[in-house]
PDB file of C-alpha atoms and ligand atoms in Angstrom:
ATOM      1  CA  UNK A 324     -44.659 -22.792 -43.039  1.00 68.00           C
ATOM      2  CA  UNK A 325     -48.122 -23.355 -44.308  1.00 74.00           C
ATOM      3  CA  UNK A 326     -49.648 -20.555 -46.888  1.00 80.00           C
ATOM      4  CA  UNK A 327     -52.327 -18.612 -44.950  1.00 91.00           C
ATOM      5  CA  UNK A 328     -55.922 -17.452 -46.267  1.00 94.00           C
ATOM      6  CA  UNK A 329     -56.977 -14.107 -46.705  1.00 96.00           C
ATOM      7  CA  UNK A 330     -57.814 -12.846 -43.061  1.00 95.00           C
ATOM      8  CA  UNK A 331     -58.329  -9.432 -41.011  1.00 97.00           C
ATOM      9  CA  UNK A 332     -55.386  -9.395 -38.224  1.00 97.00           C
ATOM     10  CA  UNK A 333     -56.622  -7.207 -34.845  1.00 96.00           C
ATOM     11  CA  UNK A 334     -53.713  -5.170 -32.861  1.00 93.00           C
ATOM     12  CA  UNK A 335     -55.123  -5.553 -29.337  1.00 92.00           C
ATOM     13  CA  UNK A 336     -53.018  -1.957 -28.015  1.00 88.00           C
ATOM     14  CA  UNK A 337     -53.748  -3.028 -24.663  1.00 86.00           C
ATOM     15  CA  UNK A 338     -52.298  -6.563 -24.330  1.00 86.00           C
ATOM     16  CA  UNK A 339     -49.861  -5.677 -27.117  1.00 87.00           C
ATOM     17  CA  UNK A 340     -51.420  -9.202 -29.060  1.00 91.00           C
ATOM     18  CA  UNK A 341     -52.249  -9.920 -32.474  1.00 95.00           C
ATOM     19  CA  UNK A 342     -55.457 -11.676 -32.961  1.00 95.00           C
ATOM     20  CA  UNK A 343     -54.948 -14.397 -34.468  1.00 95.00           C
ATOM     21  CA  UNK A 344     -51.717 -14.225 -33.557  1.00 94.00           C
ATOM     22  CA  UNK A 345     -48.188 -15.418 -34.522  1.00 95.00           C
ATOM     23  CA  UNK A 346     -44.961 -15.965 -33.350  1.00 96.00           C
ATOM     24  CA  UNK A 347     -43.796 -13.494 -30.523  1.00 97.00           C
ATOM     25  CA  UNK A 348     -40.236 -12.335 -29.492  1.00 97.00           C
ATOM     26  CA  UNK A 349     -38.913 -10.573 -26.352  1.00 98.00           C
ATOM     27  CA  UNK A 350     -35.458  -8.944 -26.985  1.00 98.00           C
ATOM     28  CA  UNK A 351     -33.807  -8.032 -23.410  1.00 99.00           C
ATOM     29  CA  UNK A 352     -30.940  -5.991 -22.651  1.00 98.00           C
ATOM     30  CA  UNK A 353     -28.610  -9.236 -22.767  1.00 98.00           C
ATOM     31  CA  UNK A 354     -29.756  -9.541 -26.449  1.00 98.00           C
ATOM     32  CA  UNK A 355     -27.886  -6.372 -27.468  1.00 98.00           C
ATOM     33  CA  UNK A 356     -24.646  -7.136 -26.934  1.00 98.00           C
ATOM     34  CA  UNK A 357     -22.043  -4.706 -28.588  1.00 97.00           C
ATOM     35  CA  UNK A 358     -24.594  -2.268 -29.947  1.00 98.00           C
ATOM     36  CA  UNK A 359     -24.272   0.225 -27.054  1.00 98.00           C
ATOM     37  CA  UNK A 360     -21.896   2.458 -27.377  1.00 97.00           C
ATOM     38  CA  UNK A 361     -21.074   2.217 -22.914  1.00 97.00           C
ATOM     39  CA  UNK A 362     -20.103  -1.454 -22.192  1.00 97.00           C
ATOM     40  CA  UNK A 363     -19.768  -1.319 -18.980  1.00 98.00           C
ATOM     41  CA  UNK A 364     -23.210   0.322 -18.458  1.00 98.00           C
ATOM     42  CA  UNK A 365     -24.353  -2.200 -20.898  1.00 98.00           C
ATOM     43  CA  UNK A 366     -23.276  -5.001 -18.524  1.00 98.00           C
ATOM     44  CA  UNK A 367     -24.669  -3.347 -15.386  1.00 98.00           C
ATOM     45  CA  UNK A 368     -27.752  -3.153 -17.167  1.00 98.00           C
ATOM     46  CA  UNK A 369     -27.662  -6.890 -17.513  1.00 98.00           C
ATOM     47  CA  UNK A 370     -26.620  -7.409 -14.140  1.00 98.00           C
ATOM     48  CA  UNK A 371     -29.546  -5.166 -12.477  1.00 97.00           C
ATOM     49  CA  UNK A 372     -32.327  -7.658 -13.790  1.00 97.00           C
ATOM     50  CA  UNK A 373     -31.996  -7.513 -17.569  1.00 98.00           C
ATOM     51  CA  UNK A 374     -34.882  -5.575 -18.864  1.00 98.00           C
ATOM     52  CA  UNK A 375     -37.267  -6.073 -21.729  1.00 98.00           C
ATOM     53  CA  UNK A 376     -36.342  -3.526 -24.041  1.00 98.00           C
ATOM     54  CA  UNK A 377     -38.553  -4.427 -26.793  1.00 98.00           C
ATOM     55  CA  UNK A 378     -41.013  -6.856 -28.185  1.00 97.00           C
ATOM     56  CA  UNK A 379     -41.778  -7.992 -31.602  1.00 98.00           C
ATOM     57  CA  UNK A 380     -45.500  -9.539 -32.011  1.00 98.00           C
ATOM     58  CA  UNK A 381     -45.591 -10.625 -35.802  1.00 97.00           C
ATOM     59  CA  UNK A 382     -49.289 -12.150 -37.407  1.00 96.00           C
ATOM     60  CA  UNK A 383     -49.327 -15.612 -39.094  1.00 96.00           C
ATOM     61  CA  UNK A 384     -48.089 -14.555 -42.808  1.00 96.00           C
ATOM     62  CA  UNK A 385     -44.665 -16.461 -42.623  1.00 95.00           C
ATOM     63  CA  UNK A 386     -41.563 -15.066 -43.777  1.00 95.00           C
ATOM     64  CA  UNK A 387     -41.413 -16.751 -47.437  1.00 94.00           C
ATOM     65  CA  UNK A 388     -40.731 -15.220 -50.722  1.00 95.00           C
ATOM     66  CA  UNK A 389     -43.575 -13.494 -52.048  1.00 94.00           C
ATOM     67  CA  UNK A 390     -45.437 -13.192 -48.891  1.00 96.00           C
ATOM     68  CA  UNK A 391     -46.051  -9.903 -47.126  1.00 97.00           C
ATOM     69  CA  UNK A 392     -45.569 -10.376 -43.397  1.00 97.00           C
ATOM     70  CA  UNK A 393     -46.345  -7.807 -41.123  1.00 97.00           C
ATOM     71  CA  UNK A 394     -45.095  -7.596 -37.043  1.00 98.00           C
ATOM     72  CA  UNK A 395     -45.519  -4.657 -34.261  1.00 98.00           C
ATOM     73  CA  UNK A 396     -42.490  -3.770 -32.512  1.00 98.00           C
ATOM     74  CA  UNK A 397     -42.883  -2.071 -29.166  1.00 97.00           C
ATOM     75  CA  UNK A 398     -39.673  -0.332 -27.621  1.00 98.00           C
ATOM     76  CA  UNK A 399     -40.012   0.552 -24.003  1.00 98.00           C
ATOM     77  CA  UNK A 400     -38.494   3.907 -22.628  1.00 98.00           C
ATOM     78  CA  UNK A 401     -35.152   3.739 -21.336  1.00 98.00           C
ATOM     79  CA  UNK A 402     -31.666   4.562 -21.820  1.00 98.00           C
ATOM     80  CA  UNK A 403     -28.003   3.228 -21.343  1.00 98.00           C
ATOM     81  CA  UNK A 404     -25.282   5.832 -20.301  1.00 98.00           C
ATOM     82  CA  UNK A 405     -27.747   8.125 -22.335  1.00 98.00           C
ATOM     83  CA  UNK A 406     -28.154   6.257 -25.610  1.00 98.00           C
ATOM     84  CA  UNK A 407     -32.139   5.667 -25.810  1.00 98.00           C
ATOM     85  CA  UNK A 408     -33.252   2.469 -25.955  1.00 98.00           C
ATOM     86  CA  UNK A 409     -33.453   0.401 -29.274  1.00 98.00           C
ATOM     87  CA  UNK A 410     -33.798  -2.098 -31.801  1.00 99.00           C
ATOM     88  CA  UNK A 411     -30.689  -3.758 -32.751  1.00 98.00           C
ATOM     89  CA  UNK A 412     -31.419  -2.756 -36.307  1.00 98.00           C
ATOM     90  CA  UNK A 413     -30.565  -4.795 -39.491  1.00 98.00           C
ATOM     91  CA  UNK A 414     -30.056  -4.881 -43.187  1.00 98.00           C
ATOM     92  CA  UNK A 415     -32.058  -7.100 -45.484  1.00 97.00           C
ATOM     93  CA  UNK A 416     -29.271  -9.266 -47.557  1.00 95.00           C
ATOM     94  CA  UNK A 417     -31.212  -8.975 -50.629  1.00 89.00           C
ATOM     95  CA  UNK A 418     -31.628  -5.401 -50.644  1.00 95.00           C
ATOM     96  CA  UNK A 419     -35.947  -4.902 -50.494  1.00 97.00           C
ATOM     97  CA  UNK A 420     -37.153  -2.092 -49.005  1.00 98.00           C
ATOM     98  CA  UNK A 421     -40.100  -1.986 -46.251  1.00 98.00           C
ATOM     99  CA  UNK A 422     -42.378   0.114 -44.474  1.00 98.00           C
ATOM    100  CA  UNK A 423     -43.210   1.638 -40.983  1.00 98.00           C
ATOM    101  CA  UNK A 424     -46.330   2.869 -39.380  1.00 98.00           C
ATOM    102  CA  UNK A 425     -46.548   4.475 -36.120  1.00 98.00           C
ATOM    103  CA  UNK A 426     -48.631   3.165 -33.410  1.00 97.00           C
ATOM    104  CA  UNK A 427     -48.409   4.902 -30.592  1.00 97.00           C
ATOM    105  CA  UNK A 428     -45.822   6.702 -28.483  1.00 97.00           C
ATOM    106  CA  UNK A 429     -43.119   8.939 -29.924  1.00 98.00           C
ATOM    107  CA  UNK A 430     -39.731   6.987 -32.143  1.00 98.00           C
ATOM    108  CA  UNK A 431     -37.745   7.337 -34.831  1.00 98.00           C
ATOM    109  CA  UNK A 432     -36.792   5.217 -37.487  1.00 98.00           C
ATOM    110  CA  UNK A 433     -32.786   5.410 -38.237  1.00 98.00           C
ATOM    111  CA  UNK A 434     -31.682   4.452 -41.807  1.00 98.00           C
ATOM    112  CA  UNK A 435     -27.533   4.170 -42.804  1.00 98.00           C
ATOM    113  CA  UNK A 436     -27.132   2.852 -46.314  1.00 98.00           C
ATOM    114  CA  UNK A 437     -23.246   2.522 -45.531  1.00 97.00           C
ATOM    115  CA  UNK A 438     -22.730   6.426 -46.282  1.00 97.00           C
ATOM    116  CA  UNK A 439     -25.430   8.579 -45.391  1.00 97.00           C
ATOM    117  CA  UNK A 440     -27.398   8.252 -42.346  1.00 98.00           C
ATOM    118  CA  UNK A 441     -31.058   9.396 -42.782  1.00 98.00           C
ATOM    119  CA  UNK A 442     -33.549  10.188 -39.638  1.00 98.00           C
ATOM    120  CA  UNK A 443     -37.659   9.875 -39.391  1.00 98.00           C
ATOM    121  CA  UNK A 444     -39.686  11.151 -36.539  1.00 98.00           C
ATOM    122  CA  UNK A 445     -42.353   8.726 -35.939  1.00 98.00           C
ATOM    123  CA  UNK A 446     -45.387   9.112 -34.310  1.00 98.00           C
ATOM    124  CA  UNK A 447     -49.094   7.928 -34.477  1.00 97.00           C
ATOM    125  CA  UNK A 448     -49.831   8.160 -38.079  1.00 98.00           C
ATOM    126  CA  UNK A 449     -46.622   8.533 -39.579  1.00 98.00           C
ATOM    127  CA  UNK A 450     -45.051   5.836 -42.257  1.00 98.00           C
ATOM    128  CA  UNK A 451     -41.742   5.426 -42.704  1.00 98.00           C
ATOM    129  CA  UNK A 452     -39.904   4.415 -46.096  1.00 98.00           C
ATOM    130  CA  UNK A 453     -37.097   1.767 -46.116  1.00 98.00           C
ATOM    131  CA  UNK A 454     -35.724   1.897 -49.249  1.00 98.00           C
ATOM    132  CA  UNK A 455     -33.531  -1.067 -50.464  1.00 98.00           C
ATOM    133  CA  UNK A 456     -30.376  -0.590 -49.407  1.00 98.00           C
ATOM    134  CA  UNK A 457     -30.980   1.050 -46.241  1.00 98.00           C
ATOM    135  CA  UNK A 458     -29.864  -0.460 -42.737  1.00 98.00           C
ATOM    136  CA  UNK A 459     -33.070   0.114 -40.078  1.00 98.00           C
ATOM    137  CA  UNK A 460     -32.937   0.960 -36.138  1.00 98.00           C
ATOM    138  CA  UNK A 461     -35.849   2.404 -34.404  1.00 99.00           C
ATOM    139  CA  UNK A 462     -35.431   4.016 -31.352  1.00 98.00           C
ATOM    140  CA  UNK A 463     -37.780   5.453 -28.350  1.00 98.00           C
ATOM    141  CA  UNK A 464     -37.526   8.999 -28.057  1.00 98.00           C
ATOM    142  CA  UNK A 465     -40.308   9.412 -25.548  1.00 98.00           C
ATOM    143  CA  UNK A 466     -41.258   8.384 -22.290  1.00 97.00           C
ATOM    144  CA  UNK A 467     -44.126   5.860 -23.438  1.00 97.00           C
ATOM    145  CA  UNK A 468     -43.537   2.677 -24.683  1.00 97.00           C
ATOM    146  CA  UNK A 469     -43.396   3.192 -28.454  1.00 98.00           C
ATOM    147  CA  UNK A 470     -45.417   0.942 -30.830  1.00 97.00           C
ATOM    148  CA  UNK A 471     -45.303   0.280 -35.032  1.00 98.00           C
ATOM    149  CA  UNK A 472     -46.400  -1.887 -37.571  1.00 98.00           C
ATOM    150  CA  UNK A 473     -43.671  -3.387 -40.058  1.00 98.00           C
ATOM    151  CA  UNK A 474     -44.536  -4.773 -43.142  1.00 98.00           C
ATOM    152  CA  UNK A 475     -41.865  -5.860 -45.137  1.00 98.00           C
ATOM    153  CA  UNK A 476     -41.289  -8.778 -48.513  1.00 98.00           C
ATOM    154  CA  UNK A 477     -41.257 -12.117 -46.879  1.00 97.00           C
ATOM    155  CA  UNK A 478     -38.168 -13.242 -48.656  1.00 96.00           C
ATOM    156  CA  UNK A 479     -36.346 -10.017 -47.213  1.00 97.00           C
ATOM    157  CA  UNK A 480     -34.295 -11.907 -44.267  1.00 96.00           C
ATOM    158  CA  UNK A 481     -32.463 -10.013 -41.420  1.00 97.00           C
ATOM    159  CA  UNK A 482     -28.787  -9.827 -41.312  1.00 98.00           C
ATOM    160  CA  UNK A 483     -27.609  -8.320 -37.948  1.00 98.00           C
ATOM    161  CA  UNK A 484     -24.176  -8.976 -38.591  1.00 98.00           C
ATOM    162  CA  UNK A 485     -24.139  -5.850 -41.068  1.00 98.00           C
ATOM    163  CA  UNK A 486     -24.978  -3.651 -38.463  1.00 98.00           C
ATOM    164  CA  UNK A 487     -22.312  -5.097 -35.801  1.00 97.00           C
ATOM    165  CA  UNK A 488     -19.487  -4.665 -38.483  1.00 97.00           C
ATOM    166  CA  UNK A 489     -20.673  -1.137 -40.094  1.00 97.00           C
ATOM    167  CA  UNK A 490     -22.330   0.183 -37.433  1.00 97.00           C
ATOM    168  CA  UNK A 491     -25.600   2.400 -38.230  1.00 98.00           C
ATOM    169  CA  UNK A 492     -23.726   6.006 -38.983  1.00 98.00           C
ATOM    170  CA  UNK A 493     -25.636   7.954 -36.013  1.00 98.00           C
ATOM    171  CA  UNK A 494     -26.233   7.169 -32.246  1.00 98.00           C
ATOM    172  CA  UNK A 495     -29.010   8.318 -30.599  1.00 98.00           C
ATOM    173  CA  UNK A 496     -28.731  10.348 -27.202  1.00 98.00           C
ATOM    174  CA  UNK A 497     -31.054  11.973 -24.678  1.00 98.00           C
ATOM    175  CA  UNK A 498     -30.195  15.674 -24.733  1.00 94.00           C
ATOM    176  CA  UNK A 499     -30.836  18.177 -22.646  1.00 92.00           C
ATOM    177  CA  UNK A 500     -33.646  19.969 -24.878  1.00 92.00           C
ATOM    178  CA  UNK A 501     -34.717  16.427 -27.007  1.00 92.00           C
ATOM    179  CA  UNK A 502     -32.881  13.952 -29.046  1.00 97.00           C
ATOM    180  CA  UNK A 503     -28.923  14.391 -30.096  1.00 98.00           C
ATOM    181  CA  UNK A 504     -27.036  12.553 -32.490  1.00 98.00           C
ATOM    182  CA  UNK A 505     -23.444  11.939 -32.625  1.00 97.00           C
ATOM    183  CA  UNK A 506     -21.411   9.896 -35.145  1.00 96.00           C
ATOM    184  CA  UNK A 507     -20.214   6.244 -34.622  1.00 93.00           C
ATOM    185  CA  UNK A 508     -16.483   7.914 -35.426  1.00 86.00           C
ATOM    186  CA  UNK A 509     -16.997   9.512 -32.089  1.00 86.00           C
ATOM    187  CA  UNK A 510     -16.852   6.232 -30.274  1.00 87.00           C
TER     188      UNK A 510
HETATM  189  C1  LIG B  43     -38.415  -6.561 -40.024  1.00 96.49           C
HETATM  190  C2  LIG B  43     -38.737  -5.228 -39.405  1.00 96.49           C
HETATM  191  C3  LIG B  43     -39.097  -5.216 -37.906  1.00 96.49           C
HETATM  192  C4  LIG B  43     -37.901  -5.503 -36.977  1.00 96.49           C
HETATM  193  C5  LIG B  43     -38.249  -5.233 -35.511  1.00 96.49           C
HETATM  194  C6  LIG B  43     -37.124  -5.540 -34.534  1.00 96.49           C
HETATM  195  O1  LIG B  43     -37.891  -6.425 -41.313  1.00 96.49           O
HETATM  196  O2  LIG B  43     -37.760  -4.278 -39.719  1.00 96.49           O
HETATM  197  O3  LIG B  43     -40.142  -6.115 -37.643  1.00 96.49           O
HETATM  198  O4  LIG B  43     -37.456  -6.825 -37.126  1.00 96.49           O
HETATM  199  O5  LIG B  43     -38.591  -3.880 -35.365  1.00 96.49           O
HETATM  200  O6  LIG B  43     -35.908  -4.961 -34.936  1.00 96.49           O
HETATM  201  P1  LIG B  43     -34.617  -5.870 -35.147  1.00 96.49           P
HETATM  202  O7  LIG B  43     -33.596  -4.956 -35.743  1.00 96.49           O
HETATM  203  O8  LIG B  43     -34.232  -6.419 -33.819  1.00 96.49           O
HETATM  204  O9  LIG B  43     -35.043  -6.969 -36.098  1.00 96.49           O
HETATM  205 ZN1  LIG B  44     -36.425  -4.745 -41.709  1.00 96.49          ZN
END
């Protein structure tokens, strides 16, 4: 990837773009396989038309060592047999910490460092603190698509295996009265 110059990135809110704008991912419901804690609702849920669950628009500072690439993430509202809808969260293999910003809409950012599971609400204004270490999910607790910006070391890489094999501590439920969490053990 080719360095870039210094440069003022726009977040059009509206088309959900990045001006000038990078590489773009869609993650549908087929792309989270195993993370729900329901497979069979998990599979109708790919069956009946395989939603977008959420998008990742990232700017033009590639993912190299020493860089500082930055991407929005925007999670639509949903959930699966009751667990909201989510990233499919990650741990960075060399440990480097990162941070959130909230957007827009209402999310929180889940953190498991293979012990203890941590939880921050997110919402417009709000940063959130990776710290090294730390596993990261973010999850839409509201009933508006939820938007952030992520910027994060460029030599941080994402290893979604980790997550698959140790799970992320907590799962994240629509309650009654708000959000609930319940341990992975209960699964
Ligand atoms: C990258 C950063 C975010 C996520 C994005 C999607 O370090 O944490 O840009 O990649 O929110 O989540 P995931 O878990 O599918 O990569
Ligand atoms: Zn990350």
């Amino acid at each position: 990837s080719l360095p870039v110059p210094p440069m003022s990135i726009r977040f059009d809110p509206a088309g959900g773009t990045l001006q000038p704008e990078g590489p773009t991912l869609t993650r549908r419901m087929s792309d989270l396989e195993g993370l729900f804690r329901d497979h069979a609702a998990w599979e109708q849920a790919v069956a009946d038309g395989d939603p977008v669950v959420y998008s990742v628009v990232s700017s033009r500072v590639p993912e190299v060592e020493r860089e500082l690439p930055q991407s929005i993430t925007t999670i639509q509202p949903g959930s699966t047999a009751g667990e909201l809808w989510m990233t499919k969260g990650h741990q960075h293999p060399n440990h480097q910490g990162e941070i959130y910003l909230g957007i827009s809409g209402h999310g929180g950012l889940l953190m498991f460092n293979g012990t203890e599971t941590e939880w921050v609400d997110m919402t417009p204004g709000t940063i959130g603190y990776m710290p090294p270490g730390w596993a990261h999910r973010s999850i839409n607790v509201g009933d508006e698509p939820y938007s952030f910006l992520a910027v994060y070391p460029g030599g941080a890489g994402h290893d979604y295996g980790w997550v698959l094999e140790h799970g992320m501590g907590r799962r994240v439920l629509a309650g009654e009265t708000g959000v609930e969490f319940v341990d992975y053990s209960a699964d």
